[in-house]
Short mmCIF file of C-alpha atoms and ligand atoms in Angstrom, two decimals:
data_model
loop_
_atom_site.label_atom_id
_atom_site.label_comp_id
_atom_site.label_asym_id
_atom_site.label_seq_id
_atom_site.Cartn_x
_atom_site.Cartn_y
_atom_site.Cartn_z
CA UNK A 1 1.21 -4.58 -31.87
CA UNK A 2 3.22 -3.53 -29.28
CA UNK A 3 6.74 -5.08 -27.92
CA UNK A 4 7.98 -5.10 -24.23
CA UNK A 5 11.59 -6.28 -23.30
CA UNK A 6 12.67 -8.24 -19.89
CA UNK A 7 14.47 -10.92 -18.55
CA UNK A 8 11.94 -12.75 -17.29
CA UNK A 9 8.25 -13.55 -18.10
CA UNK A 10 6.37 -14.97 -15.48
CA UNK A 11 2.68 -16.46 -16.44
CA UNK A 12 0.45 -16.35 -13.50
CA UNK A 13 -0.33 -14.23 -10.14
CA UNK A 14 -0.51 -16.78 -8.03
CA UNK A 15 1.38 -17.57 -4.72
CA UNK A 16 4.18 -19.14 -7.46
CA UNK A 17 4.31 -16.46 -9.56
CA UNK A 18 3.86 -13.57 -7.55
CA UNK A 19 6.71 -14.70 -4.71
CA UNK A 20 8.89 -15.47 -7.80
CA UNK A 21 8.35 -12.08 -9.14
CA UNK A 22 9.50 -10.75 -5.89
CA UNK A 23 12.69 -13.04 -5.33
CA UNK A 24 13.76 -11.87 -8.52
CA UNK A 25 13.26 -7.98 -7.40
CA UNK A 26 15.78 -8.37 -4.59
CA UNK A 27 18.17 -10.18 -6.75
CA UNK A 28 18.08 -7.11 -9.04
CA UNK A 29 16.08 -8.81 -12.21
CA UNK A 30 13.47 -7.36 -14.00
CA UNK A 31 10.54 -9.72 -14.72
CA UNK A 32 7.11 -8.57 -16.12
CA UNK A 33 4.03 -10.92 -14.33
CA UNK A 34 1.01 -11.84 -16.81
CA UNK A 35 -2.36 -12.98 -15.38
CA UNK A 36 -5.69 -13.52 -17.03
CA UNK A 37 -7.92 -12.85 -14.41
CA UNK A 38 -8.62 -9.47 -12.66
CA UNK A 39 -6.81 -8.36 -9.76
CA UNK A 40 -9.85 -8.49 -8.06
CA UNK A 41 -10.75 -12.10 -8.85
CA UNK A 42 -7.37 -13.31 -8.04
CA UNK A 43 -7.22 -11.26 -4.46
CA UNK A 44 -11.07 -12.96 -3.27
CA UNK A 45 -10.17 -17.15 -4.53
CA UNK A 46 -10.84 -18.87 -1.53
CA UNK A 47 -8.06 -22.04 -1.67
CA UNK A 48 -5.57 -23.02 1.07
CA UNK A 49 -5.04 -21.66 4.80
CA UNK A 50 -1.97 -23.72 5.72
CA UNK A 51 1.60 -22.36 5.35
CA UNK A 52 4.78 -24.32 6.61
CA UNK A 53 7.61 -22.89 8.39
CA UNK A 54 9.53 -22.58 5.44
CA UNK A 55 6.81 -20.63 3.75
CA UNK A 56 6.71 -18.07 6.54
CA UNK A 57 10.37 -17.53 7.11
CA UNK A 58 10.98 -17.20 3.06
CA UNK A 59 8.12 -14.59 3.45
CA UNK A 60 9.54 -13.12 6.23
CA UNK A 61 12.89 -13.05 4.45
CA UNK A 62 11.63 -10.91 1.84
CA UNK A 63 9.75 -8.25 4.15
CA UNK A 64 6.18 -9.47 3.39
CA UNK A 65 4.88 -11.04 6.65
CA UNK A 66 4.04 -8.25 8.44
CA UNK A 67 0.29 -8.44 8.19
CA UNK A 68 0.82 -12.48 8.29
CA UNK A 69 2.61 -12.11 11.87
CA UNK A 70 -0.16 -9.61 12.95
CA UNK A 71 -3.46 -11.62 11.78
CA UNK A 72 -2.08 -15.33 10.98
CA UNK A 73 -2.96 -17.90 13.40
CA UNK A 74 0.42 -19.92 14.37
CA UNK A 75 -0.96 -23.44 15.40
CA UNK A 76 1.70 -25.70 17.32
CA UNK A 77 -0.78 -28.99 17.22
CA UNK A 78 -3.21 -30.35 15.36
CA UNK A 79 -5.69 -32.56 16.27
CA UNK A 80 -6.90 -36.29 14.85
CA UNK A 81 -10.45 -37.43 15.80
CA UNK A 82 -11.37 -40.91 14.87
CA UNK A 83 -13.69 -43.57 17.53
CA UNK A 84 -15.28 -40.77 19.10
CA UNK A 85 -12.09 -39.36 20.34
CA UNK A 86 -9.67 -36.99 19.49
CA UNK A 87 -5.80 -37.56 19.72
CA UNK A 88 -3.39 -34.69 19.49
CA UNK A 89 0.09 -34.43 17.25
CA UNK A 90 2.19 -32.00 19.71
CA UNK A 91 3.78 -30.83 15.76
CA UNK A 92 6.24 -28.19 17.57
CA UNK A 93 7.63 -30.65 20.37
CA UNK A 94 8.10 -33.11 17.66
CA UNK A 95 10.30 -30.90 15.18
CA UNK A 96 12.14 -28.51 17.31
CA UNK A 97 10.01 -25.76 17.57
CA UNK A 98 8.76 -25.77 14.22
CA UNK A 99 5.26 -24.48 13.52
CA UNK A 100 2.71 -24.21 11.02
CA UNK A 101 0.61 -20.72 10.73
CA UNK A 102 -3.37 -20.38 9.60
CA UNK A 103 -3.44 -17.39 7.00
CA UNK A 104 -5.77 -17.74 3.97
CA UNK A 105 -3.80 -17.61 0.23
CA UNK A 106 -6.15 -15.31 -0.90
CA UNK A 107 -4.44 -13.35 2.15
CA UNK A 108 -1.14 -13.66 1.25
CA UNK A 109 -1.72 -13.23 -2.85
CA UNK A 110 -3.21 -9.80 -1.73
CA UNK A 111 -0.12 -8.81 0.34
CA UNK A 112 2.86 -9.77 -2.37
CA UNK A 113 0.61 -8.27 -4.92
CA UNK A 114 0.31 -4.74 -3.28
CA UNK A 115 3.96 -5.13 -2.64
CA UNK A 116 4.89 -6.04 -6.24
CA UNK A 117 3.26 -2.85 -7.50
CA UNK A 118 4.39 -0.62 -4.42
CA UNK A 119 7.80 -1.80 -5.77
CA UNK A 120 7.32 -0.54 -9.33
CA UNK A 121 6.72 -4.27 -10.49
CA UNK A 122 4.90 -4.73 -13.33
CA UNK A 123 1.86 -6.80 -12.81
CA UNK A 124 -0.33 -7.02 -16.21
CA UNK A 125 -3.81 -8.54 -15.61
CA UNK A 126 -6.88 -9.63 -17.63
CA UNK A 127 -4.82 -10.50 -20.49
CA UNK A 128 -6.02 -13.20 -23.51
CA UNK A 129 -5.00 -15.43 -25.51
CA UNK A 130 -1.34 -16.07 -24.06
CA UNK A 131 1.01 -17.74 -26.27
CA UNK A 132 4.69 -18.94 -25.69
CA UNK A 133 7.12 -18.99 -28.78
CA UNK A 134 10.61 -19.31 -29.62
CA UNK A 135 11.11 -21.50 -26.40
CA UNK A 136 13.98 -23.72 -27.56
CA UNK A 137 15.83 -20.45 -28.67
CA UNK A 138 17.67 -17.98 -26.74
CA UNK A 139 14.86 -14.80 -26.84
CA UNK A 140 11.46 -16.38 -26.06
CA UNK A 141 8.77 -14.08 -27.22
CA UNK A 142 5.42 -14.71 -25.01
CA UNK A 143 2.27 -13.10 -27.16
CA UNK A 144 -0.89 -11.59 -25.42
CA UNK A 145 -3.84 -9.49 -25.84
CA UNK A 146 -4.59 -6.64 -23.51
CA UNK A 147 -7.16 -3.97 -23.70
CA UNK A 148 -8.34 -4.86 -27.35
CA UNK A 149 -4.40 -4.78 -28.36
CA UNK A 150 -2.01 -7.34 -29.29
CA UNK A 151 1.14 -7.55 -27.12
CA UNK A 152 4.66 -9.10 -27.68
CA UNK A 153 7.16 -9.43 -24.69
CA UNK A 154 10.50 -10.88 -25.47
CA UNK A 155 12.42 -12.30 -22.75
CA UNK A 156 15.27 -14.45 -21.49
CA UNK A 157 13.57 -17.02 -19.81
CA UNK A 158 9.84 -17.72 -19.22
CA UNK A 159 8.31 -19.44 -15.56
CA UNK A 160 5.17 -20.75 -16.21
CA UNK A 161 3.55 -20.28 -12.93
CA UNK A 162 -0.06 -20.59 -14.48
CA UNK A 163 -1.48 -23.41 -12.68
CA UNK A 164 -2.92 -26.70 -13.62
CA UNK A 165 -4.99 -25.43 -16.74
CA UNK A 166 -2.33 -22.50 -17.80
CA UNK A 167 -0.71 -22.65 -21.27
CA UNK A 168 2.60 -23.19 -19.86
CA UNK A 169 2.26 -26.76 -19.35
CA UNK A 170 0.41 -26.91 -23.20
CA UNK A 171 2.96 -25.13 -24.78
CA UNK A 172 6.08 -28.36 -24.05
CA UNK A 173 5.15 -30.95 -27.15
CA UNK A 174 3.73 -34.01 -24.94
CA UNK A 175 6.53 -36.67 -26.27
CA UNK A 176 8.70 -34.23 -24.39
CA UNK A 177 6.75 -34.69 -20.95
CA UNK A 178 5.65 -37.80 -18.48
CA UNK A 179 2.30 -37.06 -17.14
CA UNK A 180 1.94 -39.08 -13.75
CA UNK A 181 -1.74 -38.81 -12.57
CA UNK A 182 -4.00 -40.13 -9.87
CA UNK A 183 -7.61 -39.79 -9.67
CA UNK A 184 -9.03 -39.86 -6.17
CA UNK A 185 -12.68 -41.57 -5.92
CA UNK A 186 -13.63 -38.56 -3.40
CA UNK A 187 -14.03 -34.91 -3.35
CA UNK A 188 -13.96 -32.45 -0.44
CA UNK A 189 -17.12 -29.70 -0.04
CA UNK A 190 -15.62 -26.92 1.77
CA UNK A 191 -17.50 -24.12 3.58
CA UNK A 192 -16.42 -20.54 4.56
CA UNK A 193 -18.25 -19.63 7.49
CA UNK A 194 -19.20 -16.61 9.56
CA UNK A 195 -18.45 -18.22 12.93
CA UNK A 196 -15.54 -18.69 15.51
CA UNK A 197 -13.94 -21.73 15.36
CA UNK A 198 -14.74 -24.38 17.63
CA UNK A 199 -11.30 -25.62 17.95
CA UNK A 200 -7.91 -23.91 18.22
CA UNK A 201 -6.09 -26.25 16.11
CA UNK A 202 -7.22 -27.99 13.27
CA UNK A 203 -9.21 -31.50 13.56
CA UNK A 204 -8.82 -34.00 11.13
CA UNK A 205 -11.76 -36.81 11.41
CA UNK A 206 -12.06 -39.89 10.03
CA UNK A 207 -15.67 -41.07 10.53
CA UNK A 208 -18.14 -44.06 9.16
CA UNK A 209 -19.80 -41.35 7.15
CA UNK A 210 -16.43 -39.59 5.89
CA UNK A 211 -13.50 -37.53 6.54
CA UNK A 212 -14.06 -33.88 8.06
CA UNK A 213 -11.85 -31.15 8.50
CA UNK A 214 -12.46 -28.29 10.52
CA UNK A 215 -9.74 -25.77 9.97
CA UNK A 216 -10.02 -21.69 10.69
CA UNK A 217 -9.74 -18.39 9.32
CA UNK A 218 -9.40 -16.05 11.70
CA UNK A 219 -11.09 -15.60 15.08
CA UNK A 220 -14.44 -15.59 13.64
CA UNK A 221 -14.37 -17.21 10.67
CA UNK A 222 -14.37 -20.60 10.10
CA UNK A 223 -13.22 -22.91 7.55
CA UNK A 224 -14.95 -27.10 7.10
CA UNK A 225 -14.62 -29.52 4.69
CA UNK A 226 -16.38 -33.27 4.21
CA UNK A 227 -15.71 -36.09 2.29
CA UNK A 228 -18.46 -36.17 -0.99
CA UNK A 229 -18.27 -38.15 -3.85
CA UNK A 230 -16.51 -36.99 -6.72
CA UNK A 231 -19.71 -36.61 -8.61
CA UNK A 232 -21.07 -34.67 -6.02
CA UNK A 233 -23.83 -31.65 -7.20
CA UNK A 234 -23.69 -28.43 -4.88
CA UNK A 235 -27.45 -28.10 -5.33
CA UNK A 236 -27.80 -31.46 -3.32
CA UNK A 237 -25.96 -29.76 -0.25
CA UNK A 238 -27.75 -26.65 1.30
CA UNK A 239 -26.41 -25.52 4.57
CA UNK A 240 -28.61 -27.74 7.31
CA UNK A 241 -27.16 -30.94 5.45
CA UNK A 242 -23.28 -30.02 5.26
CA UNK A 243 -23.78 -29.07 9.09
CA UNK A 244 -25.57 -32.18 10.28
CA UNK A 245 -22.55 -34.01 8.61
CA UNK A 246 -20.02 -32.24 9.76
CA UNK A 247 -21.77 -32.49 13.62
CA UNK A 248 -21.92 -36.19 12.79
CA UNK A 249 -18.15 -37.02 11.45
CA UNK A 250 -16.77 -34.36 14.01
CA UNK A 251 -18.66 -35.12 17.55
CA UNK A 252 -17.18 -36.23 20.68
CA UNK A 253 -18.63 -36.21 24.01
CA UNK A 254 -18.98 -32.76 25.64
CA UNK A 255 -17.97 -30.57 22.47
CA UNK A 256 -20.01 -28.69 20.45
CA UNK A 257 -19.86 -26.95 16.79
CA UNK A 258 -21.08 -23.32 16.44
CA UNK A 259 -22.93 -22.75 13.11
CA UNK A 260 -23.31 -19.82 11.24
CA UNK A 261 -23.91 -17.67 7.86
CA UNK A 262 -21.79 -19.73 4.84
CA UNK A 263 -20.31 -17.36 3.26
CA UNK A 264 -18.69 -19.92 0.15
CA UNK A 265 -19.70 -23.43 -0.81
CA UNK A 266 -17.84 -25.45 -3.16
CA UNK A 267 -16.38 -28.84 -4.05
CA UNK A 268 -13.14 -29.64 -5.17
CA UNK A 269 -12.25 -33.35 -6.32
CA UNK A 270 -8.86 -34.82 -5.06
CA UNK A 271 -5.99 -35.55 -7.73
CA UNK A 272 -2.56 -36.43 -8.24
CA UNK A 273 -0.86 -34.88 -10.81
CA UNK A 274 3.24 -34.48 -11.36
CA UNK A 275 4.69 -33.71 -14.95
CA UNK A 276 8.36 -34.71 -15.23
CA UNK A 277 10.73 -32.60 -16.41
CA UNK A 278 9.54 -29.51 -15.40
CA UNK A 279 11.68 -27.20 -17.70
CA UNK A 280 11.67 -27.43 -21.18
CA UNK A 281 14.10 -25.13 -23.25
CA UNK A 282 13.88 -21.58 -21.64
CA UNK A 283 10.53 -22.82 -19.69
CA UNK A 284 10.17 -23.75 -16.11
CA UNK A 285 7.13 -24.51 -14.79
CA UNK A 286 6.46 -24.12 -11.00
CA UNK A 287 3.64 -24.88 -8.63
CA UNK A 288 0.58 -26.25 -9.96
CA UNK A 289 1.61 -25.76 -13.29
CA UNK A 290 3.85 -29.02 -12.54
CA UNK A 291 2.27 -30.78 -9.94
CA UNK A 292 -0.91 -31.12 -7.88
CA UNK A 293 -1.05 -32.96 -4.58
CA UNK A 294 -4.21 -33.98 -2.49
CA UNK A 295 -4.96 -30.94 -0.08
CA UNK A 296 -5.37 -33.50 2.67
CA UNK A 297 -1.26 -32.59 3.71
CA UNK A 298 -2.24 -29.02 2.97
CA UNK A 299 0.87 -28.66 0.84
CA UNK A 300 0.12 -27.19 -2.40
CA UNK A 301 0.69 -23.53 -1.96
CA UNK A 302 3.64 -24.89 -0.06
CA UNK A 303 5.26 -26.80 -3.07
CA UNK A 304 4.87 -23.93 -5.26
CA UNK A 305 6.59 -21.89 -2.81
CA UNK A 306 9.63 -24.39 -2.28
CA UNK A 307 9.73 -24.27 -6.38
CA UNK A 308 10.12 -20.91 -7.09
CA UNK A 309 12.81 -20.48 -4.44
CA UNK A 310 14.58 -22.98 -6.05
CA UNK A 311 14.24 -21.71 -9.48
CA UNK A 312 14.86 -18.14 -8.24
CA UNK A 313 18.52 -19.31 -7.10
CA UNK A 314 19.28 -21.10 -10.55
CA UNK A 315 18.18 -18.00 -12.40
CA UNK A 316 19.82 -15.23 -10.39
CA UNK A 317 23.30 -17.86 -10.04
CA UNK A 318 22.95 -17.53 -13.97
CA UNK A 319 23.00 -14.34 -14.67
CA UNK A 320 25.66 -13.75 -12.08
CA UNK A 321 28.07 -16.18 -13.53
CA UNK A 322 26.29 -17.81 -16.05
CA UNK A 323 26.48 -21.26 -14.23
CA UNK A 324 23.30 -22.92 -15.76
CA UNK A 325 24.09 -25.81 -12.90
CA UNK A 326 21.02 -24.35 -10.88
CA UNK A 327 19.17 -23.95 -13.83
CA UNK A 328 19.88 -27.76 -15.59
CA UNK A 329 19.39 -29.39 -11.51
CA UNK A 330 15.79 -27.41 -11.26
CA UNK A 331 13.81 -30.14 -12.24
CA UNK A 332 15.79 -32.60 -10.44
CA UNK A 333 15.87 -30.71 -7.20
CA UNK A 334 11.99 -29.75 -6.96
CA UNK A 335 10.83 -33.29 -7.96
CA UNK A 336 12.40 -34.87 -4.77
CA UNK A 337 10.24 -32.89 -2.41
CA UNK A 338 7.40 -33.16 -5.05
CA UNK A 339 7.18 -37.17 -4.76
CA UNK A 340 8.02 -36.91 -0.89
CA UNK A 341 4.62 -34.61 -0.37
CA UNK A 342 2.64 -36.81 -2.83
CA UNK A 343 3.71 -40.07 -0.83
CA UNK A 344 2.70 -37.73 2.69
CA UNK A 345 0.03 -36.50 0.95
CA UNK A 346 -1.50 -40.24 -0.71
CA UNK A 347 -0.90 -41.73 2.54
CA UNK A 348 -2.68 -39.15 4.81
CA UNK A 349 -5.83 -39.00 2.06
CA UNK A 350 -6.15 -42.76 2.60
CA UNK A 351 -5.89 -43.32 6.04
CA UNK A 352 -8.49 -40.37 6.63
CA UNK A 353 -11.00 -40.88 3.88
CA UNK A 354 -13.81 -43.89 3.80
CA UNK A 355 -12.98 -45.35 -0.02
CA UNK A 356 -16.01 -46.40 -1.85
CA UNK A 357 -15.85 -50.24 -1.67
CA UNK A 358 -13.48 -50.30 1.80
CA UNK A 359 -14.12 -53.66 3.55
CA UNK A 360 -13.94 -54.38 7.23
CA UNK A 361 -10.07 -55.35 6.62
CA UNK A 362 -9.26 -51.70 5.14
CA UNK A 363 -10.99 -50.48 8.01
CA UNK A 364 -9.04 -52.17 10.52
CA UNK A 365 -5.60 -51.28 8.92
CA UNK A 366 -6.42 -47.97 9.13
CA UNK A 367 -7.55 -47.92 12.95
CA UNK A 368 -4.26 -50.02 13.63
CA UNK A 369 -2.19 -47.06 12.18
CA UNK A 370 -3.91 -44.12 13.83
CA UNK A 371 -3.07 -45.85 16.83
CA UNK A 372 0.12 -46.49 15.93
CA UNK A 373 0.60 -42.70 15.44
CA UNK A 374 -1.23 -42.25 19.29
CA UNK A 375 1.42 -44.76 20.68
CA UNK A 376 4.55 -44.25 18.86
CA UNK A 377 6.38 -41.31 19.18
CA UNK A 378 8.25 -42.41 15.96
CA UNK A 379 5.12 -42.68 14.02
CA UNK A 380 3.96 -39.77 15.14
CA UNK A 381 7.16 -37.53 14.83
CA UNK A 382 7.30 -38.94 11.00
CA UNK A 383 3.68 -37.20 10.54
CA UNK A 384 4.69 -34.28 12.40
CA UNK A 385 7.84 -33.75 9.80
CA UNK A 386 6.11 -33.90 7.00
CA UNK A 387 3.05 -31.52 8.35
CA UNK A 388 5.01 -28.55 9.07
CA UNK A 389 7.62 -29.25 6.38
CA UNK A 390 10.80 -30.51 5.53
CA UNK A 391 13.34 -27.28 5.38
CA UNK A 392 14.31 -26.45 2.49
CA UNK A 393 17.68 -28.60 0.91
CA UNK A 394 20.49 -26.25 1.30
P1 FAD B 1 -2.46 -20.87 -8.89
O1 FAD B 1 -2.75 -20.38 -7.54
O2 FAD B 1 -3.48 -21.69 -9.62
O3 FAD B 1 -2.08 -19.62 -9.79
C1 FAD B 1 -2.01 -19.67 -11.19
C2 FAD B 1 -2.40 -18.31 -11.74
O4 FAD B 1 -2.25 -18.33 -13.15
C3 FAD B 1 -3.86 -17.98 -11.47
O5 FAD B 1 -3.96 -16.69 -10.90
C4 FAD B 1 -4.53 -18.09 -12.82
O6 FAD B 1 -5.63 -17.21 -12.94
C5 FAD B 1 -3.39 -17.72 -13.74
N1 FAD B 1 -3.51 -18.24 -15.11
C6 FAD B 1 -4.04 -19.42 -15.52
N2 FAD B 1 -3.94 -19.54 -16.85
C7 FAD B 1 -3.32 -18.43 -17.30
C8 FAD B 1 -2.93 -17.98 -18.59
N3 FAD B 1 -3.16 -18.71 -19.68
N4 FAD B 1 -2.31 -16.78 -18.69
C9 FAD B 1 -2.06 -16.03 -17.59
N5 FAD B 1 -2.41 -16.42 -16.33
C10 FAD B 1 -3.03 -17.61 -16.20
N6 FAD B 1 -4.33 -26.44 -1.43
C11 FAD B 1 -4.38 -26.69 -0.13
O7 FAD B 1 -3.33 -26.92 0.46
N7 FAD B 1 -5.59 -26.64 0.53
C12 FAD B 1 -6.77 -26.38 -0.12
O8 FAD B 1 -7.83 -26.34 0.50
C13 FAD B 1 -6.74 -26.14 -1.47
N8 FAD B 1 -7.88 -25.87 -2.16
C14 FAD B 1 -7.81 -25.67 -3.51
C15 FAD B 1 -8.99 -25.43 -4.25
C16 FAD B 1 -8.95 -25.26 -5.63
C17 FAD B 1 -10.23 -25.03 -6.42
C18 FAD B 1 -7.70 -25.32 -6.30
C19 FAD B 1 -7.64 -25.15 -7.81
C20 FAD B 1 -6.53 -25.54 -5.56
C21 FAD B 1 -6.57 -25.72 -4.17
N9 FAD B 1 -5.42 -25.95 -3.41
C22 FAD B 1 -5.47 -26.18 -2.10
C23 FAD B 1 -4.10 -25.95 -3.99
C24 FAD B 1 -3.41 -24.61 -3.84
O9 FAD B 1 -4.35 -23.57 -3.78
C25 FAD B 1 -2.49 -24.51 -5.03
O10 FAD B 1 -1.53 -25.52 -4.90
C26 FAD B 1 -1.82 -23.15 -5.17
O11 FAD B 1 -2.77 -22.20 -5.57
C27 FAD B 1 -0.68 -23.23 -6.19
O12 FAD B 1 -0.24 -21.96 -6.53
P2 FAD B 1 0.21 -21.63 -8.01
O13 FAD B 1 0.67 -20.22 -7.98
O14 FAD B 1 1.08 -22.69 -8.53
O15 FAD B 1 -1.13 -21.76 -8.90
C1 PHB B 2 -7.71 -24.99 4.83
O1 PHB B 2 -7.73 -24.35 5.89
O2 PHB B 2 -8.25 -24.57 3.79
C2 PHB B 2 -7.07 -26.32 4.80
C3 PHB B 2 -6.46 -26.80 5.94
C4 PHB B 2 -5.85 -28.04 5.92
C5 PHB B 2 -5.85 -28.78 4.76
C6 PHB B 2 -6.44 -28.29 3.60
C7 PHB B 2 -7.06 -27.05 3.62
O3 PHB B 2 -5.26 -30.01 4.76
#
């Protein structure tokens, strides 16, 4: 058995962890990252596109946009189609000048993790069997195999950054946690394909047959979703039939989608998930390892971003001073934009999706509000807030 010493442990490379591990660097404390998958797997999981202004300045802020300034796609609009016609939300007018910029996570996990270990950072993946100990004490020990060998690695403080089915969340006993959950009765089958978009900002649809989304890539690859049903089997969808849907929920007059290769197919359901508090003893959990939103507000890499900045403050303010204020107001202070996104995030979902059993009254209601959102500047400034993101509290 071998032991390692730090002051933090951080479970998971993902877009919490890793920008975590890297807010930590510049504050000057050492943090060792543990992740059970291979580098490799991690760098190629196709998941979100959308980052908020916050996101991108926070990146920016730590000298890791470059490649997301040269390639990302900044997007000042977005588009809703619904009755044939498309309406658009002018998001930049409506928030003074903010924006939101196309760049795929798997894009920016592979920048902060090349930057991590260009910085000396240590980055341990395909480890096993991760265990948290001693968490109510002041030296958490976090046990691991690696290589065929068992590991120890003793630490201050431990972020559990591991996502919804990490051992983070596992490891708090469940009288000590509130588990608010949702289940949505819809899923989303998303394609990855080999094609230039045929929009230049992202179009939301709600349609008869169910939501679409056709968001982007880059300038030739594309990236569509479409309402399915949560029990939904892949094998029931080969290409022709996702693309005669999306044609169908996405036409209007005069427009046209390009097809091409799919390069991924898969289905994600749709749930709400939010576990209150989010620290327990020397854990903090952060990202999806807390909370998991809808992706119809595109916010989830977004949340885990506004997390770890917060928890990065309350950890470097305590070993500066050893003020645990930051520290004992982290839960506090994350949950408030947590519930904000869900309520964004619930209310977009149900306007855009068809529910099973929706009656002609639901579906009036919803037409009333979209063009509420087309009249109102109000209504549609409101959407426009929440889209690119509220700045950060301080
Ligand atoms: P993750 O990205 O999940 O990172 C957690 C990391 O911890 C992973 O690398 C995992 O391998 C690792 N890990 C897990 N268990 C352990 C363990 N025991 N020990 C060590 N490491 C561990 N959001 C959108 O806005 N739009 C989308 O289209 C979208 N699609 C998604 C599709 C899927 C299938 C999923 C799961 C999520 C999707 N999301 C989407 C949400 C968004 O991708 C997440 O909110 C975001 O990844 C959160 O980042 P995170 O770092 O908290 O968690
Ligand atoms: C994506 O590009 O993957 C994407 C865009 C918008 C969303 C969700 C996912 O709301």
């Amino acid at each position: 058995m071998s032991r390692l010493d730090t002051q933090v442990a951080i479970i998971g490379a993902g877009p919490a962890g890793l920008v975590l591990s890297h807010l930590l660097g510049r504050a000057g404390i050492e943090a060792v990252v543990l992740e059970d998958r291979s580098r490799e797997y991690v760098e190629q999981r196709v998941r979100a596109g959308v980052l908020e202004q916050g996101t991108v300045d926070l990146l920016d802020d730590l000298g890791l946009a470059g490649r997301l300034h040269r390639e990302g796609l900044v997007h000042r609009g977005v588009l809703l189609g619904f009755d044939g016609r498309r309406h658009r939300i002018p998001l930049s007018d409506l928030t003074g000048g903010r924006a939101i910029t196309i760049y795929g996570q798997q894009e920016v996990v592979k920048d902060l993790i090349a930057a991590r270990l260009a910085a000396g950072g240590p980055i341990q993946f395909e480890v096993e069997d991760v265990e948290l100990a001693g968490l109510d004490s002041t030296r958490p020990v976090v046990r691991y195999r690696a290589g065929g060998a068992a590991h120890e690695l003793h630490c201050d403080l431990v972020a559990g950054c591991d996502g919804s089915h990490g051992v983070s969340r596992r490891s708090i006993p469940p009288a000590a946690l509130t588990v608010y959950e949702r289940e949505f009765p819809f899923a989303w089958l998303g394609i990855l394909a080999q094609v230039a978009p045929s929009t230049d900002e992202l179009i939301y649809a709600r349609h008869e047959r169910g939501f679409a989304l056709h968001s982007l890539r880059s300038p030739e690859v594309s990236r569509l979703y479409i309402q399915v049903a949560p029990d939904e089997d892949l094998a029931a969808w080969p290409d022709d039939r996702v693309w005669d849907e999306l044609r169908a929920r996405l036409a209007v007059d005069g427009w046209t989608l390009a097809e091409g290769p799919v390069l991924e197919k898969s289905i994600a359901v749709h749930r709400s998930v939010v576990v209150e508090p989010m620290q327990h003893g020397r854990l903090f959990l952060a990202g999806d390892a807390a909370h998991i939103v809808p992706p119809t507000g595109a916010k989830g890499l977004n949340l885990a971003v506004a997390d770890v900045r917060a928890l990065a403050q309350g950890i470097a303010a305590w070993y500066r001073t050893g003020d645990t204020a930051g520290l004992d107001g982290y839960t506090a202070r994350c949950l408030r934009r947590v519930w904000r996104v869900q309520e964004f995030s619930t209310s977009m979902s149900t306007l855009l999706h068809r529910l099973p059993g929706a009656d002609g009254f639901d579906e009036r209601l919803a037409r009333a509000e979209l063009d509420w959102i087309c009249r109102s500047e109000a209504a549609a400034r409101s959407l426009a807030e929440n889209y690119v993101g509220l700045p950060f509290d301080d």
